[in-house]
Amino acid sequence: MVSAAALKPQPQAAGAALDVVDVSHHFDIDGAALPVLDHVTLSAAPGEFVALLGPSGCGKSTLLRLVAGLEPPRAGRLLEDGRVIAGPHPSRVVVFQDPTLFPWRTVWKNVALGLEAQGIIKSERHRVDAALAMVGLSGFSNAYPHQLSGGMAQRVSLARALVNDPDILVLDEPLGKLDSLTRLSMQTEIVSLWQRQGFTTLLVTHDVEEALFLAQRVVVFSERPAKLKADIQVDRPYPRHRGDPHLADLRRQILGLLGLDATW
Amino acid sequence: MPTYSVSDALELDVGTQLASRTSSLLRAVRGHAIGFAAGLGWAAFGLSCLWRDDIGDWSRTQEVAIAGFAIGGAIALAAAVGLWSRAVGGAVQRRAPWLLLIGLLLAAWEVVTAKLGLLPQPFFPPPQAIVEVYTDDLPKLVESVFASVKLQLGGYLIGAAVGFVTGVSIGWSRAVGYWVHPVLRFIGPLPATAWLPIAFFAFPSSWSASTFLIALATGFPVTVLTWSGVASVSSAYYDVARTLGAKPSFLVFKVAIPAALPHVFVGLFMGLGASFAVLVVAEMMGVKSGLGWYLQWAQGWAAYANMYAALLVMSLLCSGAITALFKVRDRLLVWQKGVVKW
């Protein structure tokens, strides 16, 4: 699945440090302010894999939009390697829950999007091929998105992010809409891509097992407006085992934090 | 039904074998009967031309009869080839019902006009009268076709281009939308033909006036549909492009416009229909050339055959234009699933 070109170490791909300092945010809905983030402070070391867990609609995805620079925070600061995040930049790429591939572009041209937008596609075509090889879709360069399955489409969207050699990869429930088998295999793939490329990863999910299987740290948020509730180290080496009793303990603890301890 | 009987396989009896061979040939012919019937239908048309003397003075009756026989023969020949060639056979069988109907209708038309005079003359000219127009008045018709195509193409391309740019601008920029939208709402729904009297005064030539009107008729639907296409592009596409480092020009040209193209083509299609109407009216009212003018001129001379001949050409041109537009769309929108077939 993985070609030799893809395995070559990527020089730019070293993770960046991320600091979220006392960030608050609200939406204006019909004139009323709807608070979504309440004094959130959190940081990720370069190359760290952090999962953000919280009840549905608590504001985790909003935090990711702020990290991506798609919106400015109403209060507080976000820093990438000490520099304030002022807008979107290809060093911080988001993979959304929907693959949002451009249906009028072939798979190859979808992956090439970032390099094309930055005006460097002419000299960097090989990076597109390498990214496609990395997610095991080399044979689908000329396919259109409507010809792909859900899992393949999400792989393409992963390749579209990775082709930019991001310092911070932001994953907004990227596996949320996949069937459970595809989901498990892609979890393993994400871990190996992260280990190989070394980017800092921020994963929003509401799947506790997914967070524990993937991340070095799991940050638990409260209901909206999101406040930091717990910051849990997952001190287990990779590759992890899904039946690991330590992970099961952590899972019970986290479900308790989310108010679901009665079920387990 | 088994194709081979026991007697076939054992060659018991030459007679039985012969009979079965004939019956299989019959079966094959029966499968292609509609093709041969279509040939006969056209032959009937040829015969109807020769059946008796025309009630009027038409000079092409003989030639039309020969053409009828020739076409009928060609269809029958194709049907015969179809007995052996699957491709030809399929092609003939697909078209045969229509060919048969057309042949019979032509024959009926010939009989009730030129032969029996059941339909009042000269309002319902027979087929040979229309053929006569194509053979004897060809230069003027061709000239009219060129004039119409030139006027239509110029006006349509200008209208489509202006409409597209306007639509993208309104969809993209709030400021442009603020100023252009009310004007569009006020002027757009007005039928372009309503401007005709003013346009012919205000423009230096009837040609430029008509070009303006055709452009106007095309521009309105193209603008509105392009605008709604751009406005309905999912913001998720912009988010994705922005996080990948896209600048505003990239968002317009590589995201908004391609995403809006399916809408744009609906606008182009509607604009094409509207512009045909304006073209014909403009040519009838003021422009001294083109098919609309030809129609008007023919009516003035009570040359009804010329009118039908021109109408036929006009419908071929309009249909051809729409087919061409759909071809372009199919090329540009290959990424869409299940586009409508014209």
mmCIF file with all atom_site columns, C-alpha atoms in Angstrom, chain A residues 72-245:
data_model
loop_
_atom_site.group_PDB
_atom_site.id
_atom_site.type_symbol
_atom_site.label_atom_id
_atom_site.label_alt_id
_atom_site.label_comp_id
_atom_site.label_asym_id
_atom_site.label_entity_id
_atom_site.label_seq_id
_atom_site.pdbx_PDB_ins_code
_atom_site.Cartn_x
_atom_site.Cartn_y
_atom_site.Cartn_z
_atom_site.occupancy
_atom_site.B_iso_or_equiv
_atom_site.pdbx_formal_charge
_atom_site.auth_seq_id
_atom_site.auth_comp_id
_atom_site.auth_asym_id
_atom_site.auth_atom_id
_atom_site.pdbx_PDB_model_num
ATOM 1   C CA . PRO A 1 72  ? -10.815 34.845 14.827  1.00 0.00 ? 72  PRO A CA 1
ATOM 2   C CA . PRO A 1 73  ? -11.569 34.179 18.528  1.00 0.00 ? 73  PRO A CA 1
ATOM 3   C CA . ARG A 1 74  ? -13.700 36.752 20.376  1.00 0.00 ? 74  ARG A CA 1
ATOM 4   C CA . ALA A 1 75  ? -11.257 36.691 23.290  1.00 0.00 ? 75  ALA A CA 1
ATOM 5   C CA . GLY A 1 76  ? -7.893  35.076 23.975  1.00 0.00 ? 76  GLY A CA 1
ATOM 6   C CA . ARG A 1 77  ? -5.092  34.067 21.645  1.00 0.00 ? 77  ARG A CA 1
ATOM 7   C CA . LEU A 1 78  ? -4.056  31.072 19.579  1.00 0.00 ? 78  LEU A CA 1
ATOM 8   C CA . LEU A 1 79  ? -0.372  30.571 18.831  1.00 0.00 ? 79  LEU A CA 1
ATOM 9   C CA . GLU A 1 80  ? 1.455   28.329 16.415  1.00 0.00 ? 80  GLU A CA 1
ATOM 10  C CA . ASP A 1 81  ? 5.105   27.998 17.468  1.00 0.00 ? 81  ASP A CA 1
ATOM 11  C CA . GLY A 1 82  ? 4.657   31.227 19.397  1.00 0.00 ? 82  GLY A CA 1
ATOM 12  C CA . ARG A 1 83  ? 3.213   33.189 16.473  1.00 0.00 ? 83  ARG A CA 1
ATOM 13  C CA . VAL A 1 84  ? -0.375  34.404 16.650  1.00 0.00 ? 84  VAL A CA 1
ATOM 14  C CA . ILE A 1 85  ? -2.730  32.579 14.263  1.00 0.00 ? 85  ILE A CA 1
ATOM 15  C CA . ALA A 1 86  ? -4.253  35.347 12.160  1.00 0.00 ? 86  ALA A CA 1
ATOM 16  C CA . GLY A 1 87  ? -5.840  33.397 9.307   1.00 0.00 ? 87  GLY A CA 1
ATOM 17  C CA . PRO A 1 88  ? -5.849  30.110 7.448   1.00 0.00 ? 88  PRO A CA 1
ATOM 18  C CA . HIS A 1 89  ? -2.479  28.754 6.394   1.00 0.00 ? 89  HIS A CA 1
ATOM 19  C CA . PRO A 1 90  ? -1.555  25.484 4.667   1.00 0.00 ? 90  PRO A CA 1
ATOM 20  C CA . SER A 1 91  ? 0.701   24.620 7.622   1.00 0.00 ? 91  SER A CA 1
ATOM 21  C CA . ARG A 1 92  ? -2.528  23.947 9.553   1.00 0.00 ? 92  ARG A CA 1
ATOM 22  C CA . VAL A 1 93  ? -4.792  21.756 7.456   1.00 0.00 ? 93  VAL A CA 1
ATOM 23  C CA . VAL A 1 94  ? -8.225  20.507 8.438   1.00 0.00 ? 94  VAL A CA 1
ATOM 24  C CA . VAL A 1 95  ? -9.821  17.207 7.517   1.00 0.00 ? 95  VAL A CA 1
ATOM 25  C CA . PHE A 1 96  ? -13.558 17.637 7.967   1.00 0.00 ? 96  PHE A CA 1
ATOM 26  C CA . GLN A 1 97  ? -16.197 15.086 8.885   1.00 0.00 ? 97  GLN A CA 1
ATOM 27  C CA . ASP A 1 98  ? -17.499 15.223 5.294   1.00 0.00 ? 98  ASP A CA 1
ATOM 28  C CA . PRO A 1 99  ? -14.760 14.606 2.753   1.00 0.00 ? 99  PRO A CA 1
ATOM 29  C CA . THR A 1 100 ? -15.937 17.774 0.899   1.00 0.00 ? 100 THR A CA 1
ATOM 30  C CA . LEU A 1 101 ? -14.072 16.743 -2.231  1.00 0.00 ? 101 LEU A CA 1
ATOM 31  C CA . PHE A 1 102 ? -14.704 19.054 -5.163  1.00 0.00 ? 102 PHE A CA 1
ATOM 32  C CA . PRO A 1 103 ? -16.994 16.943 -7.375  1.00 0.00 ? 103 PRO A CA 1
ATOM 33  C CA . TRP A 1 104 ? -15.806 18.622 -10.585 1.00 0.00 ? 104 TRP A CA 1
ATOM 34  C CA . ARG A 1 105 ? -12.192 17.622 -10.002 1.00 0.00 ? 105 ARG A CA 1
ATOM 35  C CA . THR A 1 106 ? -10.652 14.198 -10.356 1.00 0.00 ? 106 THR A CA 1
ATOM 36  C CA . VAL A 1 107 ? -9.074  12.552 -7.338  1.00 0.00 ? 107 VAL A CA 1
ATOM 37  C CA . TRP A 1 108 ? -5.628  13.687 -8.444  1.00 0.00 ? 108 TRP A CA 1
ATOM 38  C CA . LYS A 1 109 ? -6.734  17.293 -8.933  1.00 0.00 ? 109 LYS A CA 1
ATOM 39  C CA . ASN A 1 110 ? -8.492  17.259 -5.582  1.00 0.00 ? 110 ASN A CA 1
ATOM 40  C CA . VAL A 1 111 ? -5.298  16.234 -3.850  1.00 0.00 ? 111 VAL A CA 1
ATOM 41  C CA . ALA A 1 112 ? -3.389  18.836 -5.874  1.00 0.00 ? 112 ALA A CA 1
ATOM 42  C CA . LEU A 1 113 ? -5.702  21.594 -4.643  1.00 0.00 ? 113 LEU A CA 1
ATOM 43  C CA . GLY A 1 114 ? -3.431  22.993 -1.928  1.00 0.00 ? 114 GLY A CA 1
ATOM 44  C CA . LEU A 1 115 ? -0.305  23.049 -4.084  1.00 0.00 ? 115 LEU A CA 1
ATOM 45  C CA . GLU A 1 116 ? -2.306  24.652 -6.881  1.00 0.00 ? 116 GLU A CA 1
ATOM 46  C CA . ALA A 1 117 ? -3.727  27.308 -4.548  1.00 0.00 ? 117 ALA A CA 1
ATOM 47  C CA . GLN A 1 118 ? -0.199  28.109 -3.381  1.00 0.00 ? 118 GLN A CA 1
ATOM 48  C CA . GLY A 1 119 ? 0.995   28.266 -6.994  1.00 0.00 ? 119 GLY A CA 1
ATOM 49  C CA . ILE A 1 120 ? 3.653   25.551 -6.666  1.00 0.00 ? 120 ILE A CA 1
ATOM 50  C CA . ILE A 1 121 ? 1.906   22.652 -8.398  1.00 0.00 ? 121 ILE A CA 1
ATOM 51  C CA . LYS A 1 122 ? 4.110   22.794 -11.528 1.00 0.00 ? 122 LYS A CA 1
ATOM 52  C CA . SER A 1 123 ? 7.285   21.858 -9.690  1.00 0.00 ? 123 SER A CA 1
ATOM 53  C CA . GLU A 1 124 ? 5.703   19.692 -6.987  1.00 0.00 ? 124 GLU A CA 1
ATOM 54  C CA . ARG A 1 125 ? 3.547   17.254 -8.947  1.00 0.00 ? 125 ARG A CA 1
ATOM 55  C CA . HIS A 1 126 ? 5.382   14.295 -7.423  1.00 0.00 ? 126 HIS A CA 1
ATOM 56  C CA . ARG A 1 127 ? 4.071   15.234 -3.991  1.00 0.00 ? 127 ARG A CA 1
ATOM 57  C CA . VAL A 1 128 ? 0.512   14.608 -5.187  1.00 0.00 ? 128 VAL A CA 1
ATOM 58  C CA . ASP A 1 129 ? 1.465   11.152 -6.424  1.00 0.00 ? 129 ASP A CA 1
ATOM 59  C CA . ALA A 1 130 ? 3.254   10.448 -3.147  1.00 0.00 ? 130 ALA A CA 1
ATOM 60  C CA . ALA A 1 131 ? 0.272   11.562 -1.071  1.00 0.00 ? 131 ALA A CA 1
ATOM 61  C CA . LEU A 1 132 ? -2.064  9.362  -3.094  1.00 0.00 ? 132 LEU A CA 1
ATOM 62  C CA . ALA A 1 133 ? 0.316   6.445  -2.636  1.00 0.00 ? 133 ALA A CA 1
ATOM 63  C CA . MET A 1 134 ? 0.413   7.144  1.099   1.00 0.00 ? 134 MET A CA 1
ATOM 64  C CA . VAL A 1 135 ? -3.332  6.560  1.411   1.00 0.00 ? 135 VAL A CA 1
ATOM 65  C CA . GLY A 1 136 ? -3.245  3.634  -1.035  1.00 0.00 ? 136 GLY A CA 1
ATOM 66  C CA . LEU A 1 137 ? -5.227  5.263  -3.855  1.00 0.00 ? 137 LEU A CA 1
ATOM 67  C CA . SER A 1 138 ? -2.619  5.530  -6.609  1.00 0.00 ? 138 SER A CA 1
ATOM 68  C CA . GLY A 1 139 ? -4.885  3.708  -9.032  1.00 0.00 ? 139 GLY A CA 1
ATOM 69  C CA . PHE A 1 140 ? -7.733  6.182  -8.648  1.00 0.00 ? 140 PHE A CA 1
ATOM 70  C CA . SER A 1 141 ? -6.071  9.373  -9.917  1.00 0.00 ? 141 SER A CA 1
ATOM 71  C CA . ASN A 1 142 ? -8.562  9.897  -12.712 1.00 0.00 ? 142 ASN A CA 1
ATOM 72  C CA . ALA A 1 143 ? -11.703 8.868  -10.852 1.00 0.00 ? 143 ALA A CA 1
ATOM 73  C CA . TYR A 1 144 ? -14.322 11.456 -9.964  1.00 0.00 ? 144 TYR A CA 1
ATOM 74  C CA . PRO A 1 145 ? -15.508 11.744 -6.347  1.00 0.00 ? 145 PRO A CA 1
ATOM 75  C CA . HIS A 1 146 ? -18.960 10.358 -7.128  1.00 0.00 ? 146 HIS A CA 1
ATOM 76  C CA . GLN A 1 147 ? -17.273 7.101  -8.130  1.00 0.00 ? 147 GLN A CA 1
ATOM 77  C CA . LEU A 1 148 ? -15.669 6.613  -4.708  1.00 0.00 ? 148 LEU A CA 1
ATOM 78  C CA . SER A 1 149 ? -16.935 4.883  -1.574  1.00 0.00 ? 149 SER A CA 1
ATOM 79  C CA . GLY A 1 150 ? -17.187 6.849  1.665   1.00 0.00 ? 150 GLY A CA 1
ATOM 80  C CA . GLY A 1 151 ? -13.922 5.458  3.021   1.00 0.00 ? 151 GLY A CA 1
ATOM 81  C CA . MET A 1 152 ? -12.048 6.128  -0.205  1.00 0.00 ? 152 MET A CA 1
ATOM 82  C CA . ALA A 1 153 ? -13.371 9.687  -0.346  1.00 0.00 ? 153 ALA A CA 1
ATOM 83  C CA . GLN A 1 154 ? -12.174 10.305 3.211   1.00 0.00 ? 154 GLN A CA 1
ATOM 84  C CA . ARG A 1 155 ? -8.754  8.861  2.285   1.00 0.00 ? 155 ARG A CA 1
ATOM 85  C CA . VAL A 1 156 ? -8.564  11.303 -0.617  1.00 0.00 ? 156 VAL A CA 1
ATOM 86  C CA . SER A 1 157 ? -9.395  14.148 1.718   1.00 0.00 ? 157 SER A CA 1
ATOM 87  C CA . LEU A 1 158 ? -6.635  12.922 4.052   1.00 0.00 ? 158 LEU A CA 1
ATOM 88  C CA . ALA A 1 159 ? -4.211  12.888 1.125   1.00 0.00 ? 159 ALA A CA 1
ATOM 89  C CA . ARG A 1 160 ? -5.358  16.392 0.168   1.00 0.00 ? 160 ARG A CA 1
ATOM 90  C CA . ALA A 1 161 ? -4.331  17.527 3.648   1.00 0.00 ? 161 ALA A CA 1
ATOM 91  C CA . LEU A 1 162 ? -1.069  15.571 3.870   1.00 0.00 ? 162 LEU A CA 1
ATOM 92  C CA . VAL A 1 163 ? 0.238   16.761 0.502   1.00 0.00 ? 163 VAL A CA 1
ATOM 93  C CA . ASN A 1 164 ? 0.855   20.150 2.109   1.00 0.00 ? 164 ASN A CA 1
ATOM 94  C CA . ASP A 1 165 ? 3.247   18.695 4.719   1.00 0.00 ? 165 ASP A CA 1
ATOM 95  C CA . PRO A 1 166 ? 1.250   20.301 7.518   1.00 0.00 ? 166 PRO A CA 1
ATOM 96  C CA . ASP A 1 167 ? 2.850   21.162 10.854  1.00 0.00 ? 167 ASP A CA 1
ATOM 97  C CA . ILE A 1 168 ? -0.494  20.766 12.559  1.00 0.00 ? 168 ILE A CA 1
ATOM 98  C CA . LEU A 1 169 ? -3.114  18.345 11.238  1.00 0.00 ? 169 LEU A CA 1
ATOM 99  C CA . VAL A 1 170 ? -6.595  19.143 12.460  1.00 0.00 ? 170 VAL A CA 1
ATOM 100 C CA . LEU A 1 171 ? -9.028  16.232 12.265  1.00 0.00 ? 171 LEU A CA 1
ATOM 101 C CA . ASP A 1 172 ? -12.685 17.131 12.802  1.00 0.00 ? 172 ASP A CA 1
ATOM 102 C CA . GLU A 1 173 ? -14.396 13.762 13.375  1.00 0.00 ? 173 GLU A CA 1
ATOM 103 C CA . PRO A 1 174 ? -12.902 12.489 10.121  1.00 0.00 ? 174 PRO A CA 1
ATOM 104 C CA . LEU A 1 175 ? -14.142 8.945  10.642  1.00 0.00 ? 175 LEU A CA 1
ATOM 105 C CA . GLY A 1 176 ? -17.546 9.836  12.046  1.00 0.00 ? 176 GLY A CA 1
ATOM 106 C CA . LYS A 1 177 ? -19.531 8.867  8.981   1.00 0.00 ? 177 LYS A CA 1
ATOM 107 C CA . LEU A 1 178 ? -17.669 5.700  8.001   1.00 0.00 ? 178 LEU A CA 1
ATOM 108 C CA . ASP A 1 179 ? -18.785 2.147  8.609   1.00 0.00 ? 179 ASP A CA 1
ATOM 109 C CA . SER A 1 180 ? -17.176 0.513  11.606  1.00 0.00 ? 180 SER A CA 1
ATOM 110 C CA . LEU A 1 181 ? -14.730 -1.745 9.716   1.00 0.00 ? 181 LEU A CA 1
ATOM 111 C CA . THR A 1 182 ? -13.418 1.060  7.495   1.00 0.00 ? 182 THR A CA 1
ATOM 112 C CA . ARG A 1 183 ? -13.201 3.149  10.605  1.00 0.00 ? 183 ARG A CA 1
ATOM 113 C CA . LEU A 1 184 ? -10.987 0.686  12.476  1.00 0.00 ? 184 LEU A CA 1
ATOM 114 C CA . SER A 1 185 ? -8.587  0.274  9.561   1.00 0.00 ? 185 SER A CA 1
ATOM 115 C CA . MET A 1 186 ? -8.359  4.019  9.027   1.00 0.00 ? 186 MET A CA 1
ATOM 116 C CA . GLN A 1 187 ? -7.605  4.572  12.714  1.00 0.00 ? 187 GLN A CA 1
ATOM 117 C CA . THR A 1 188 ? -4.554  2.367  12.300  1.00 0.00 ? 188 THR A CA 1
ATOM 118 C CA . GLU A 1 189 ? -3.598  4.257  9.137   1.00 0.00 ? 189 GLU A CA 1
ATOM 119 C CA . ILE A 1 190 ? -3.852  7.616  10.853  1.00 0.00 ? 190 ILE A CA 1
ATOM 120 C CA . VAL A 1 191 ? -1.538  6.441  13.635  1.00 0.00 ? 191 VAL A CA 1
ATOM 121 C CA . SER A 1 192 ? 1.075   5.219  11.177  1.00 0.00 ? 192 SER A CA 1
ATOM 122 C CA . LEU A 1 193 ? 0.852   8.408  9.070   1.00 0.00 ? 193 LEU A CA 1
ATOM 123 C CA . TRP A 1 194 ? 1.267   10.508 12.177  1.00 0.00 ? 194 TRP A CA 1
ATOM 124 C CA . GLN A 1 195 ? 4.249   8.442  13.359  1.00 0.00 ? 195 GLN A CA 1
ATOM 125 C CA . ARG A 1 196 ? 5.887   8.692  9.952   1.00 0.00 ? 196 ARG A CA 1
ATOM 126 C CA . GLN A 1 197 ? 5.261   12.378 9.253   1.00 0.00 ? 197 GLN A CA 1
ATOM 127 C CA . GLY A 1 198 ? 5.641   13.754 12.759  1.00 0.00 ? 198 GLY A CA 1
ATOM 128 C CA . PHE A 1 199 ? 3.004   16.484 12.574  1.00 0.00 ? 199 PHE A CA 1
ATOM 129 C CA . THR A 1 200 ? 1.146   17.703 15.631  1.00 0.00 ? 200 THR A CA 1
ATOM 130 C CA . THR A 1 201 ? -2.350  16.244 15.524  1.00 0.00 ? 201 THR A CA 1
ATOM 131 C CA . LEU A 1 202 ? -5.551  17.598 16.984  1.00 0.00 ? 202 LEU A CA 1
ATOM 132 C CA . LEU A 1 203 ? -8.443  15.154 16.725  1.00 0.00 ? 203 LEU A CA 1
ATOM 133 C CA . VAL A 1 204 ? -12.004 16.003 17.587  1.00 0.00 ? 204 VAL A CA 1
ATOM 134 C CA . THR A 1 205 ? -14.145 12.944 18.162  1.00 0.00 ? 205 THR A CA 1
ATOM 135 C CA . HIS A 1 206 ? -16.984 11.781 20.341  1.00 0.00 ? 206 HIS A CA 1
ATOM 136 C CA . ASP A 1 207 ? -15.836 8.197  20.189  1.00 0.00 ? 207 ASP A CA 1
ATOM 137 C CA . VAL A 1 208 ? -13.999 7.506  23.472  1.00 0.00 ? 208 VAL A CA 1
ATOM 138 C CA . GLU A 1 209 ? -12.339 4.337  22.182  1.00 0.00 ? 209 GLU A CA 1
ATOM 139 C CA . GLU A 1 210 ? -11.104 6.113  19.078  1.00 0.00 ? 210 GLU A CA 1
ATOM 140 C CA . ALA A 1 211 ? -9.558  8.859  21.215  1.00 0.00 ? 211 ALA A CA 1
ATOM 141 C CA . LEU A 1 212 ? -7.822  6.318  23.465  1.00 0.00 ? 212 LEU A CA 1
ATOM 142 C CA . PHE A 1 213 ? -6.601  4.186  20.579  1.00 0.00 ? 213 PHE A CA 1
ATOM 143 C CA . LEU A 1 214 ? -5.078  7.132  18.731  1.00 0.00 ? 214 LEU A CA 1
ATOM 144 C CA . ALA A 1 215 ? -4.050  9.919  21.080  1.00 0.00 ? 215 ALA A CA 1
ATOM 145 C CA . GLN A 1 216 ? -1.247  10.511 23.562  1.00 0.00 ? 216 GLN A CA 1
ATOM 146 C CA . ARG A 1 217 ? -3.486  12.878 25.479  1.00 0.00 ? 217 ARG A CA 1
ATOM 147 C CA . VAL A 1 218 ? -7.242  13.094 25.749  1.00 0.00 ? 218 VAL A CA 1
ATOM 148 C CA . VAL A 1 219 ? -8.784  16.437 26.655  1.00 0.00 ? 219 VAL A CA 1
ATOM 149 C CA . VAL A 1 220 ? -12.372 16.233 27.903  1.00 0.00 ? 220 VAL A CA 1
ATOM 150 C CA . PHE A 1 221 ? -14.724 19.184 27.487  1.00 0.00 ? 221 PHE A CA 1
ATOM 151 C CA . SER A 1 222 ? -17.917 20.030 29.336  1.00 0.00 ? 222 SER A CA 1
ATOM 152 C CA . GLU A 1 223 ? -21.283 20.784 27.743  1.00 0.00 ? 223 GLU A CA 1
ATOM 153 C CA . ARG A 1 224 ? -21.601 24.072 25.840  1.00 0.00 ? 224 ARG A CA 1
ATOM 154 C CA . PRO A 1 225 ? -20.066 26.537 26.535  1.00 0.00 ? 225 PRO A CA 1
ATOM 155 C CA . ALA A 1 226 ? -17.089 24.217 26.418  1.00 0.00 ? 226 ALA A CA 1
ATOM 156 C CA . LYS A 1 227 ? -14.806 24.321 29.432  1.00 0.00 ? 227 LYS A CA 1
ATOM 157 C CA . LEU A 1 228 ? -11.823 22.109 30.044  1.00 0.00 ? 228 LEU A CA 1
ATOM 158 C CA . LYS A 1 229 ? -12.937 19.259 32.288  1.00 0.00 ? 229 LYS A CA 1
ATOM 159 C CA . ALA A 1 230 ? -9.973  16.916 32.305  1.00 0.00 ? 230 ALA A CA 1
ATOM 160 C CA . ASP A 1 231 ? -6.637  16.408 30.594  1.00 0.00 ? 231 ASP A CA 1
ATOM 161 C CA . ILE A 1 232 ? -5.688  12.734 30.578  1.00 0.00 ? 232 ILE A CA 1
ATOM 162 C CA . GLN A 1 233 ? -2.338  11.246 29.547  1.00 0.00 ? 233 GLN A CA 1
ATOM 163 C CA . VAL A 1 234 ? -2.690  7.988  27.630  1.00 0.00 ? 234 VAL A CA 1
ATOM 164 C CA . ASP A 1 235 ? 0.658   6.494  28.550  1.00 0.00 ? 235 ASP A CA 1
ATOM 165 C CA . ARG A 1 236 ? 0.681   3.471  26.284  1.00 0.00 ? 236 ARG A CA 1
ATOM 166 C CA . PRO A 1 237 ? 3.088   2.635  23.443  1.00 0.00 ? 237 PRO A CA 1
ATOM 167 C CA . TYR A 1 238 ? 2.003   2.181  19.825  1.00 0.00 ? 238 TYR A CA 1
ATOM 168 C CA . PRO A 1 239 ? 0.718   0.021  18.238  1.00 0.00 ? 239 PRO A CA 1
ATOM 169 C CA . ARG A 1 240 ? -1.962  -0.152 20.852  1.00 0.00 ? 240 ARG A CA 1
ATOM 170 C CA . HIS A 1 241 ? -4.235  -3.034 21.541  1.00 0.00 ? 241 HIS A CA 1
ATOM 171 C CA . ARG A 1 242 ? -7.947  -2.341 21.606  1.00 0.00 ? 242 ARG A CA 1
ATOM 172 C CA . GLY A 1 243 ? -8.476  -4.761 24.503  1.00 0.00 ? 243 GLY A CA 1
ATOM 173 C CA . ASP A 1 244 ? -5.751  -3.194 26.695  1.00 0.00 ? 244 ASP A CA 1
ATOM 174 C CA . PRO A 1 245 ? -7.114  -3.206 30.309  1.00 0.00 ? 245 PRO A CA 1
#
